Short mmCIF file of C-alpha atoms and ligand atoms in Angstrom, two decimals:
data_model
loop_
_atom_site.label_atom_id
_atom_site.label_comp_id
_atom_site.label_asym_id
_atom_site.label_seq_id
_atom_site.Cartn_x
_atom_site.Cartn_y
_atom_site.Cartn_z
CA MET O 1228 100.11 83.21 104.05
CA ASP O 1229 101.38 86.58 102.79
CA ARG O 1230 105.00 85.56 102.62
CA LEU O 1231 107.44 87.80 100.78
CA THR O 1232 109.46 85.92 98.16
CA LEU O 1233 112.73 86.59 96.41
CA ASP O 1234 112.85 85.37 92.81
CA TYR O 1235 116.46 85.38 91.64
CA THR O 1236 116.03 83.29 88.49
CA HIS O 1237 117.06 86.16 86.25
CA VAL O 1238 120.30 87.07 87.98
CA LEU O 1239 121.71 83.68 87.02
CA ASP O 1240 123.96 82.89 84.07
CA ALA O 1241 121.22 80.72 82.57
CA ALA O 1242 119.15 83.88 82.10
CA VAL O 1243 121.71 86.56 81.23
CA GLY O 1244 124.88 84.67 80.35
CA PRO O 1245 128.06 84.04 82.36
CA ASP O 1246 129.57 87.51 81.88
CA HIS O 1247 126.73 89.18 83.76
CA GLY O 1248 124.88 86.37 85.51
CA LEU O 1249 125.91 84.43 88.58
CA THR O 1250 126.96 80.83 88.18
CA ALA O 1251 125.97 78.03 90.53
CA GLN O 1252 129.65 77.78 91.53
CA GLU O 1253 129.81 81.47 92.42
CA LEU O 1254 126.73 81.18 94.64
CA GLU O 1255 127.92 77.93 96.19
CA GLY O 1256 131.30 79.53 96.78
CA ILE O 1257 129.93 82.47 98.72
CA ALA O 1258 127.20 80.56 100.62
CA PRO O 1259 129.42 79.44 103.55
CA GLN O 1260 130.73 83.01 103.93
CA THR O 1261 127.18 84.36 104.16
CA GLU O 1262 126.29 81.77 106.80
CA GLU O 1263 129.37 82.65 108.80
CA ALA O 1264 128.51 86.34 108.41
CA LEU O 1265 125.01 85.65 109.70
CA ARG O 1266 126.41 83.89 112.77
CA ALA O 1267 128.71 86.86 113.42
CA VAL O 1268 125.79 89.30 113.15
CA GLN O 1269 123.47 87.15 115.30
CA ALA O 1270 126.15 86.84 117.99
CA ARG O 1271 125.83 90.63 118.50
CA ARG O 1272 122.03 90.51 118.76
CA THR O 1273 121.81 91.06 122.50
CA LYS O 1274 124.95 93.19 122.60
CA ASP O 1275 125.51 96.12 120.26
CA LEU O 1276 123.04 95.18 117.47
CA ARG O 1277 119.78 95.55 119.35
CA TRP O 1278 117.81 96.50 116.23
CA MET O 1279 117.34 92.78 115.62
CA ASP O 1280 115.11 92.59 118.67
CA LEU O 1281 112.88 95.56 117.84
CA PRO O 1282 110.06 93.42 116.37
CA HIS O 1283 109.75 91.58 119.66
CA GLN O 1284 109.48 94.47 122.11
CA ALA O 1285 105.83 94.20 123.11
CA ASP O 1286 106.09 96.80 125.89
CA VAL O 1287 107.46 99.44 123.51
CA GLN O 1288 104.71 98.65 120.97
CA GLN O 1289 102.13 99.06 123.71
CA ASP O 1290 103.61 102.40 124.88
CA VAL O 1291 103.50 103.73 121.32
CA LEU O 1292 99.91 102.59 120.82
CA ASP O 1293 98.87 104.01 124.20
CA TYR O 1294 100.42 107.35 123.29
CA ALA O 1295 98.69 107.38 119.88
CA GLY O 1296 95.43 106.45 121.62
CA SER O 1297 95.84 109.30 124.08
CA MET O 1298 96.29 111.81 121.23
CA GLN O 1299 93.44 110.46 119.12
CA PRO O 1300 90.68 112.58 120.76
CA LEU O 1301 92.64 115.73 119.88
CA PHE O 1302 92.68 114.70 116.22
CA ALA O 1303 89.07 113.51 116.29
CA SER O 1304 87.90 116.83 117.71
CA GLY O 1305 89.94 118.84 115.21
CA GLN O 1306 92.08 120.49 117.92
CA LEU O 1307 95.08 118.94 116.14
CA LYS O 1308 95.20 118.16 112.42
CA ASN O 1309 98.80 117.42 111.48
CA VAL O 1310 101.71 115.35 112.67
CA VAL O 1311 105.01 116.87 111.57
CA VAL O 1312 108.20 114.83 111.81
CA LEU O 1313 111.29 116.92 112.50
CA GLY O 1314 114.17 114.58 111.74
CA ILE O 1315 116.58 113.64 108.99
CA GLY O 1316 118.21 110.51 107.48
CA GLY O 1317 117.37 107.46 109.52
CA SER O 1318 115.15 109.65 111.67
CA ALA O 1319 112.89 110.54 108.74
CA LEU O 1320 113.13 108.21 105.73
CA GLY O 1321 111.35 105.29 107.41
CA ASN O 1322 108.51 107.54 108.54
CA ARG O 1323 107.94 108.76 105.00
CA ALA O 1324 108.27 105.27 103.53
CA LEU O 1325 105.76 103.74 105.95
CA HIS O 1326 103.22 106.51 105.38
CA ALA O 1327 103.62 106.25 101.61
CA ALA O 1328 103.30 102.47 101.65
CA LEU O 1329 100.55 102.00 104.18
CA SER O 1330 98.34 105.09 103.99
CA SER O 1331 96.41 106.18 100.93
CA PRO O 1332 98.50 108.19 98.44
CA PHE O 1333 95.89 110.91 98.97
CA HIS O 1334 95.71 110.60 102.76
CA ASP O 1335 97.10 114.08 103.28
CA ILE O 1336 94.55 115.71 101.01
CA GLU O 1337 91.59 114.17 102.83
CA PRO O 1338 92.66 112.16 105.90
CA PRO O 1339 90.23 109.50 107.07
CA GLU O 1340 87.93 110.65 109.88
CA GLY O 1341 89.84 111.38 113.07
CA LEU O 1342 93.32 110.87 111.63
CA PRO O 1343 95.97 113.55 111.12
CA ARG O 1344 97.98 114.39 108.02
CA LEU O 1345 101.67 113.53 108.17
CA PHE O 1346 104.47 115.80 106.97
CA VAL O 1347 108.12 114.82 107.14
CA LEU O 1348 110.17 118.01 107.20
CA ASP O 1349 113.60 116.51 106.58
CA ASN O 1350 115.36 119.58 105.25
CA VAL O 1351 116.41 122.99 106.44
CA ASP O 1352 115.93 124.58 103.04
CA PRO O 1353 114.42 127.92 104.08
CA ASP O 1354 112.00 127.72 101.16
CA LEU O 1355 110.62 124.48 102.61
CA VAL O 1356 110.50 125.52 106.24
CA GLY O 1357 109.42 129.07 105.43
CA GLU O 1358 106.65 127.86 103.15
CA PHE O 1359 105.55 125.43 105.86
CA LEU O 1360 105.32 128.32 108.34
CA ASP O 1361 103.39 130.42 105.82
CA THR O 1362 100.98 127.62 104.99
CA VAL O 1363 100.39 125.42 108.02
CA ASP O 1364 98.79 126.52 111.29
CA VAL O 1365 101.32 125.36 113.91
CA SER O 1366 98.65 125.44 116.61
CA LYS O 1367 97.05 122.44 114.83
CA CYS O 1368 100.30 120.47 114.70
CA LEU O 1369 101.91 117.79 116.81
CA PHE O 1370 105.68 117.95 116.24
CA ASN O 1371 107.42 114.57 116.40
CA VAL O 1372 111.05 115.55 117.03
CA ILE O 1373 113.34 112.61 116.25
CA SER O 1374 117.08 112.56 116.77
CA LYS O 1375 119.03 109.66 118.18
CA SER O 1376 122.09 111.79 118.88
CA GLY O 1377 119.96 114.67 120.07
CA SER O 1378 122.33 117.12 118.47
CA THR O 1379 121.93 117.03 114.68
CA ALA O 1380 122.04 120.65 113.50
CA GLU O 1381 119.15 120.31 111.03
CA THR O 1382 116.74 118.78 113.49
CA MET O 1383 117.81 120.99 116.36
CA SER O 1384 117.36 124.15 114.30
CA GLN O 1385 113.90 123.01 113.21
CA PHE O 1386 113.04 122.24 116.82
CA LEU O 1387 114.11 125.73 117.90
CA VAL O 1388 112.17 127.44 115.10
CA LEU O 1389 108.99 125.41 115.53
CA ARG O 1390 109.06 125.51 119.32
CA GLN O 1391 109.21 129.31 119.25
CA LYS O 1392 106.37 129.49 116.70
CA LEU O 1393 104.31 127.18 118.87
CA ILE O 1394 104.91 129.23 121.99
CA ASP O 1395 103.99 132.38 120.05
CA ALA O 1396 100.81 130.67 118.85
CA VAL O 1397 99.54 128.78 121.89
CA GLY O 1398 101.61 129.96 124.84
CA GLU O 1399 104.42 128.53 126.93
CA GLU O 1400 102.29 126.09 128.90
CA ALA O 1401 100.11 124.72 126.11
CA HIS O 1402 102.99 124.20 123.68
CA VAL O 1403 104.17 121.17 125.67
CA ARG O 1404 101.42 118.88 124.44
CA HIS O 1405 102.29 119.77 120.81
CA ILE O 1406 105.70 118.11 121.04
CA VAL O 1407 106.75 114.48 121.31
CA VAL O 1408 110.44 113.65 121.26
CA THR O 1409 112.21 110.43 120.31
CA THR O 1410 115.87 110.38 121.31
CA ASP O 1411 118.55 108.53 123.23
CA ALA O 1412 117.83 107.67 126.86
CA GLU O 1413 120.73 109.77 128.08
CA LYS O 1414 122.98 111.21 125.38
CA GLY O 1415 122.44 114.52 123.57
CA VAL O 1416 120.74 117.73 124.46
CA LEU O 1417 117.17 116.63 123.77
CA ARG O 1418 116.85 114.32 126.77
CA PRO O 1419 117.51 116.99 129.41
CA ILE O 1420 115.18 119.32 127.49
CA VAL O 1421 112.47 116.65 127.58
CA ASP O 1422 112.97 116.29 131.32
CA ALA O 1423 112.90 120.02 131.91
CA GLU O 1424 109.91 120.76 129.68
CA GLY O 1425 107.83 117.67 130.37
CA TYR O 1426 107.45 116.69 126.71
CA ALA O 1427 106.09 113.23 125.92
CA SER O 1428 109.03 111.11 124.82
CA PHE O 1429 110.28 107.78 123.53
CA ILE O 1430 113.68 106.18 123.56
CA VAL O 1431 115.91 105.10 120.69
CA PRO O 1432 117.50 102.11 122.42
CA ASP O 1433 121.24 101.50 122.56
CA GLY O 1434 122.46 99.37 119.69
CA VAL O 1435 119.91 100.82 117.25
CA GLY O 1436 121.57 103.13 114.70
CA GLY O 1437 119.54 105.69 112.75
CA ARG O 1438 119.10 103.69 109.55
CA PHE O 1439 118.23 100.53 111.49
CA SER O 1440 115.67 102.31 113.68
CA VAL O 1441 112.49 102.29 111.61
CA LEU O 1442 110.94 99.55 113.76
CA SER O 1443 111.67 101.47 116.99
CA PRO O 1444 109.61 104.45 118.19
CA VAL O 1445 111.53 106.42 115.52
CA GLY O 1446 109.22 104.95 112.86
CA LEU O 1447 106.39 103.68 115.00
CA VAL O 1448 105.12 106.85 116.70
CA SER O 1449 104.18 108.73 113.53
CA SER O 1450 102.88 105.50 112.00
CA ALA O 1451 100.59 104.77 114.94
CA LEU O 1452 99.34 108.37 114.90
CA VAL O 1453 98.27 108.14 111.23
CA GLY O 1454 96.53 104.81 111.80
CA ILE O 1455 99.09 102.37 110.40
CA ASP O 1456 98.84 98.84 111.76
CA VAL O 1457 101.95 98.93 113.91
CA ARG O 1458 101.36 95.47 115.34
CA GLY O 1459 101.06 94.00 111.84
CA LEU O 1460 104.25 95.74 110.78
CA LEU O 1461 106.21 94.34 113.69
CA ALA O 1462 104.63 90.89 113.30
CA GLY O 1463 105.84 90.87 109.68
CA ALA O 1464 109.33 91.84 110.78
CA ALA O 1465 109.27 89.17 113.50
CA ASP O 1466 108.24 86.55 110.91
CA MET O 1467 111.15 87.56 108.69
CA ASP O 1468 113.47 87.43 111.68
CA GLU O 1469 112.31 83.87 112.34
CA ARG O 1470 112.84 83.01 108.68
CA CYS O 1471 116.34 84.49 108.45
CA LYS O 1472 118.02 84.18 111.80
CA GLY O 1473 119.24 80.62 111.52
CA ALA O 1474 118.29 79.37 108.06
CA ALA O 1475 120.90 77.97 105.70
CA PHE O 1476 121.80 79.91 102.55
CA ALA O 1477 119.41 78.10 100.21
CA ASP O 1478 116.36 79.01 102.33
CA ASN O 1479 117.45 82.42 103.51
CA PRO O 1480 116.34 85.40 101.39
CA ALA O 1481 118.54 87.86 103.32
CA LEU O 1482 121.65 85.77 102.71
CA ILE O 1483 120.88 85.23 99.05
CA TYR O 1484 120.22 88.94 98.54
CA ALA O 1485 123.45 89.86 100.32
CA ALA O 1486 125.35 87.35 98.20
CA ILE O 1487 123.87 88.67 94.95
CA GLN O 1488 124.74 92.27 95.86
CA THR O 1489 128.30 91.37 96.81
CA LEU O 1490 128.95 89.21 93.74
CA MET O 1491 127.33 91.68 91.37
CA GLN O 1492 129.72 94.38 92.49
CA ASN O 1493 132.85 92.37 93.17
CA LYS O 1494 132.68 89.70 90.45
CA LYS O 1495 130.46 91.14 87.74
CA GLY O 1496 131.60 94.77 87.78
CA LYS O 1497 128.21 96.25 88.64
CA PRO O 1498 128.58 99.04 91.20
CA MET O 1499 125.00 100.30 90.74
CA ALA O 1500 122.11 98.65 92.56
CA VAL O 1501 118.80 99.79 91.09
CA THR O 1502 115.61 99.22 93.06
CA PHE O 1503 112.81 99.46 90.50
CA SER O 1504 109.52 99.65 92.40
CA TYR O 1505 106.53 98.45 90.43
CA SER O 1506 104.30 99.92 93.08
CA GLN O 1507 103.74 103.60 93.65
CA ARG O 1508 103.18 102.84 97.32
CA LEU O 1509 106.48 101.02 97.73
CA ALA O 1510 108.52 103.63 95.87
CA SER O 1511 109.60 105.41 99.05
CA LEU O 1512 110.89 102.11 100.43
CA SER O 1513 113.58 102.35 97.74
CA ASP O 1514 114.67 105.66 99.22
CA TRP O 1515 114.75 104.13 102.69
CA TYR O 1516 116.81 101.24 101.32
CA ALA O 1517 119.13 103.62 99.46
CA GLN O 1518 120.20 105.15 102.75
CA LEU O 1519 120.48 101.77 104.46
CA LEU O 1520 122.74 100.43 101.71
CA ALA O 1521 124.79 103.55 101.04
CA GLU O 1522 125.52 104.55 104.62
CA SER O 1523 126.15 101.01 105.78
CA ILE O 1524 128.38 99.69 103.01
CA GLY O 1525 129.89 102.84 101.46
CA LYS O 1526 133.12 102.95 103.43
CA ARG O 1527 136.72 104.06 103.13
CA LYS O 1528 138.13 101.66 105.71
CA SER O 1529 137.97 97.89 106.02
CA LYS O 1530 137.31 96.45 109.46
CA GLY O 1531 141.07 96.07 109.83
CA GLY O 1532 141.62 99.77 109.08
CA ALA O 1533 142.96 99.53 105.51
CA ASP O 1534 141.81 101.99 102.85
CA VAL O 1535 139.36 100.06 100.62
CA PHE O 1536 136.89 102.69 99.32
CA VAL O 1537 134.02 100.28 98.71
CA GLY O 1538 130.28 100.38 98.39
CA PRO O 1539 127.44 100.01 95.90
CA THR O 1540 125.60 103.06 94.58
CA PRO O 1541 121.87 102.70 95.21
CA VAL O 1542 119.49 104.01 92.58
CA SER O 1543 115.71 104.31 92.91
CA ALA O 1544 113.29 103.99 90.04
CA VAL O 1545 109.51 103.71 89.85
CA GLY O 1546 107.61 101.59 87.37
CA VAL O 1547 106.03 102.40 85.04
CA THR O 1548 106.98 106.06 85.30
CA ASP O 1549 110.71 105.53 84.84
CA GLN O 1550 110.24 103.21 81.89
CA HIS O 1551 109.74 106.51 80.07
CA SER O 1552 112.78 108.10 81.66
CA GLN O 1553 115.52 105.71 82.75
CA SER O 1554 114.81 102.37 81.04
CA GLN O 1555 116.63 103.34 77.85
CA LEU O 1556 119.84 103.65 79.87
CA TYR O 1557 119.13 100.48 81.82
CA VAL O 1558 118.55 98.33 78.74
CA GLU O 1559 121.21 99.73 76.43
CA GLY O 1560 123.69 101.66 78.58
CA PRO O 1561 126.80 100.36 80.34
CA PHE O 1562 126.69 96.95 82.04
CA ASP O 1563 127.30 98.55 85.43
CA LYS O 1564 123.94 97.90 87.07
CA TRP O 1565 121.87 95.11 88.51
CA PHE O 1566 118.19 95.38 89.32
CA THR O 1567 115.70 94.54 92.03
CA LEU O 1568 112.08 94.82 90.96
CA LEU O 1569 109.55 95.32 93.76
CA ALA O 1570 106.44 93.51 92.56
CA VAL O 1571 102.95 93.40 94.08
CA GLU O 1572 100.84 90.39 93.20
CA ARG O 1573 97.46 91.70 94.39
CA ALA O 1574 96.59 95.39 94.34
CA ASP O 1575 93.87 96.72 96.63
CA HIS O 1576 91.98 98.13 93.67
CA VAL O 1577 90.85 96.85 90.29
CA VAL O 1578 90.58 99.58 87.67
CA THR O 1579 88.84 98.52 84.48
CA ILE O 1580 89.57 100.31 81.22
CA PRO O 1581 86.31 101.04 79.37
CA LYS O 1582 85.75 99.72 75.83
CA GLN O 1583 85.75 102.68 73.50
CA TYR O 1584 86.91 103.42 69.97
CA ALA O 1585 86.67 99.79 68.82
CA ASP O 1586 87.86 100.82 65.36
CA HIS O 1587 91.20 102.19 66.61
CA ASP O 1588 93.70 99.33 67.02
CA ALA O 1589 95.88 101.51 69.30
CA LEU O 1590 93.01 101.70 71.82
CA SER O 1591 90.75 98.70 71.25
CA TYR O 1592 93.17 96.14 72.76
CA LEU O 1593 93.02 98.06 76.06
CA GLY O 1594 89.22 98.19 76.31
CA GLY O 1595 87.78 95.69 78.81
CA ARG O 1596 91.20 94.93 80.28
CA THR O 1597 92.29 96.23 83.67
CA MET O 1598 95.06 98.57 84.70
CA ASN O 1599 96.13 95.71 86.95
CA GLU O 1600 96.81 93.59 83.85
CA LEU O 1601 98.54 96.47 82.11
CA PHE O 1602 100.73 97.24 85.13
CA ALA O 1603 101.72 93.56 85.50
CA ALA O 1604 102.45 93.31 81.77
CA GLU O 1605 104.63 96.44 81.91
CA ARG O 1606 106.57 95.03 84.85
CA GLU O 1607 107.10 91.72 83.10
CA GLY O 1608 107.90 93.59 79.87
CA THR O 1609 110.65 95.49 81.69
CA ARG O 1610 111.96 92.28 83.21
CA ILE O 1611 112.05 90.63 79.78
CA ALA O 1612 113.76 93.63 78.17
CA LEU O 1613 116.40 93.67 80.90
CA THR O 1614 116.97 89.91 80.70
CA ASP O 1615 117.19 89.89 76.91
CA ALA O 1616 119.76 92.68 77.11
CA GLY O 1617 121.87 90.69 79.60
CA ARG O 1618 120.96 92.80 82.65
CA PRO O 1619 120.60 90.74 85.85
CA CYS O 1620 117.38 91.36 87.68
CA CYS O 1621 115.72 89.79 90.73
CA SER O 1622 112.21 90.39 92.07
CA ILE O 1623 111.02 90.83 95.62
CA GLN O 1624 107.40 89.82 95.46
CA PHE O 1625 104.82 91.23 97.85
CA PRO O 1626 101.58 89.19 97.85
CA SER O 1627 99.93 92.56 98.62
CA VAL O 1628 101.02 95.79 100.29
CA THR O 1629 100.15 95.41 103.95
CA ALA O 1630 101.81 96.31 107.21
CA HIS O 1631 102.78 92.65 107.52
CA THR O 1632 104.52 92.41 104.13
CA VAL O 1633 106.22 95.79 104.54
CA GLY O 1634 107.50 94.65 107.95
CA GLN O 1635 108.96 91.56 106.29
CA TYR O 1636 110.68 93.68 103.65
CA LEU O 1637 112.22 96.12 106.13
CA TYR O 1638 113.65 93.36 108.25
CA MET O 1639 114.90 91.31 105.31
CA MET O 1640 116.80 94.29 103.91
CA GLU O 1641 118.24 95.22 107.30
CA MET O 1642 119.51 91.69 107.77
CA ALA O 1643 120.83 91.52 104.20
CA VAL O 1644 122.77 94.76 104.68
CA ALA O 1645 124.16 93.63 108.04
CA VAL O 1646 125.43 90.47 106.32
CA MET O 1647 126.81 92.53 103.41
CA GLY O 1648 128.90 94.42 105.97
CA GLU O 1649 130.67 91.16 106.77
CA LEU O 1650 131.03 90.18 103.11
CA TYR O 1651 132.45 93.56 102.13
CA ASP O 1652 134.54 93.52 105.35
CA VAL O 1653 133.34 96.93 106.53
CA ASP O 1654 131.61 98.19 109.65
CA ALA O 1655 127.99 98.44 108.49
CA PHE O 1656 126.95 100.34 111.59
CA ASP O 1657 129.07 103.48 111.61
CA GLN O 1658 128.91 106.53 109.35
CA PRO O 1659 132.13 108.53 109.59
CA GLY O 1660 131.38 110.23 106.26
CA VAL O 1661 128.10 111.62 107.63
CA GLU O 1662 129.82 112.69 110.82
CA ALA O 1663 132.50 114.51 108.78
CA ALA O 1664 129.87 116.74 107.16
CA LYS O 1665 128.15 117.28 110.52
CA VAL O 1666 131.45 118.40 112.07
CA ALA O 1667 132.17 120.74 109.16
CA THR O 1668 128.70 122.27 109.57
CA TYR O 1669 129.20 122.78 113.30
CA ALA O 1670 132.53 124.45 112.56
CA LEU O 1671 131.06 126.75 109.90
CA MET O 1672 128.16 127.66 112.20
CA GLY O 1673 130.50 128.53 115.08
CA ARG O 1674 129.60 125.75 117.51
CA ALA O 1675 131.86 125.77 120.58
CA GLY O 1676 134.51 123.04 120.51
CA PHE O 1677 134.86 123.10 116.70
CA GLU O 1678 137.14 126.15 116.39
CA GLU O 1679 140.14 124.14 115.20
CA ARG O 1680 138.15 122.58 112.36
CA ARG O 1681 136.90 126.01 111.36
CA THR O 1682 140.45 127.28 111.12
CA GLU O 1683 141.39 124.30 108.94
CA ILE O 1684 138.42 124.91 106.64
CA GLU O 1685 139.27 128.59 106.31
CA ALA O 1686 142.91 127.73 105.52
CA ALA O 1687 141.84 125.22 102.85
CA LYS O 1688 139.65 127.74 100.98
CA SER O 1689 140.85 128.17 97.41
CA LYS O 1690 142.85 131.34 96.85
CA ASP O 1691 142.05 131.13 93.17
CA PRO O 1692 138.42 130.05 92.70
CA LYS O 1693 137.28 129.26 89.15
CA VAL O 1694 133.67 130.29 88.63
CA VAL O 1695 131.93 131.14 85.35
O1 LIG E 918 121.66 106.38 109.90
C1 LIG E 918 122.15 107.31 110.53
O2 LIG E 918 122.78 107.13 111.59
C2 LIG E 918 121.98 108.74 110.08
O3 LIG E 918 121.36 108.84 108.84
C3 LIG E 918 121.14 109.50 111.10
O4 LIG E 918 119.88 108.92 111.19
C4 LIG E 918 121.01 110.97 110.72
O5 LIG E 918 122.27 111.55 110.56
C5 LIG E 918 120.26 111.73 111.82
O6 LIG E 918 120.89 111.55 113.05
P1 LIG E 918 120.12 111.77 114.41
O7 LIG E 918 118.98 110.83 114.50
O8 LIG E 918 121.14 111.53 115.47
O9 LIG E 918 119.64 113.19 114.41
#
């Protein structure tokens, strides 16, 4: 059974001492709160937190697979070559993470027969979009436009640019089959456009916020198109749901993870949560998790409306690469961080290091060993260095990187963050800080209805700027 495990031995006081490690009393103390938090979250499962049910929606899975199947001949024949996600935040990070984890790292150089490349264009930097237009033939692209709100300026502007380029390239009528839209069933401007244009489309269901939407068509459509095992992904998530939804603290990885995060920040003075991926393929999952954690828990207001200004700062690192970049700080810098290593027990490949230069001690010990052994030793070496330096560190262990284990991870982290919301006493499902920047952008860009905000921004401009 490829069951994900959480090893939290080295966040305990026995490993790193009582100043930095959690005591049995601290964990026992918070356990009932986590269980109560879980009950509160589960009570909203069929109400406003519908993301919990995404792994079980067989009809949606089938619709996504049918759509991918219907597009497959166009990729097989070479009429289409690329899938391009136009989306941002929760409407993009999961797509990139799933492709990175579950396709070859070199998929986009040489896609397997009949499959498209996948690009996630989650920026409006003109040097990204302009370079894309200069480099990629839009007539060979399927654009996967994703926006729950159907109004985000970045995604809408990309849609307008790419739609026009498509029409210029293939004509008004033919451009329709180059676009698939995922958006709310009713809200936002994209839905009426879908209806008017006849674009293929999927729904982001009610009760599924952007950063909790990876297991909806938001993440599934592009995944199915590039050949990811969508059923396996959802089965993994469903298994984790089963494991977490009613289990007591001691058997519940989501509750234990939420408890560690909360105690590390609130009792041990560690505001930084570092996800250190000892897997190149899982590295983008850290970026997906960074958004999930930051947007969900980073809040000004408590649930009761008091100013609390809370939230951990997520940090992503990749092993072994960042051993030669960030580890110095992690091992010897301030005691303001705790660590989660992502570990993979069984890689898909075995790479053997040839025996050469037997008379050079600096090389001979490597000869005949595998990179798998070296990678595992480096991971354990980092863990030991962190522990010896009093830095708490847990491991999430993937038996191997498959759709099923990645599905487990996604769901476990979503549930952990939902529970953290209760423990930190914040609304984990809103994002007023993101909305504030969106509103300011609308105002600066002259969107109707935002005139008052524009006036305020103009009035607040410094009369005496300091620039060197
Ligand atoms: O998690 C969130 O809600 C945000 O990150 C959104 O996903 C992001 O702002 C994009 O919003 P939308 O999908 O409405 O375009």
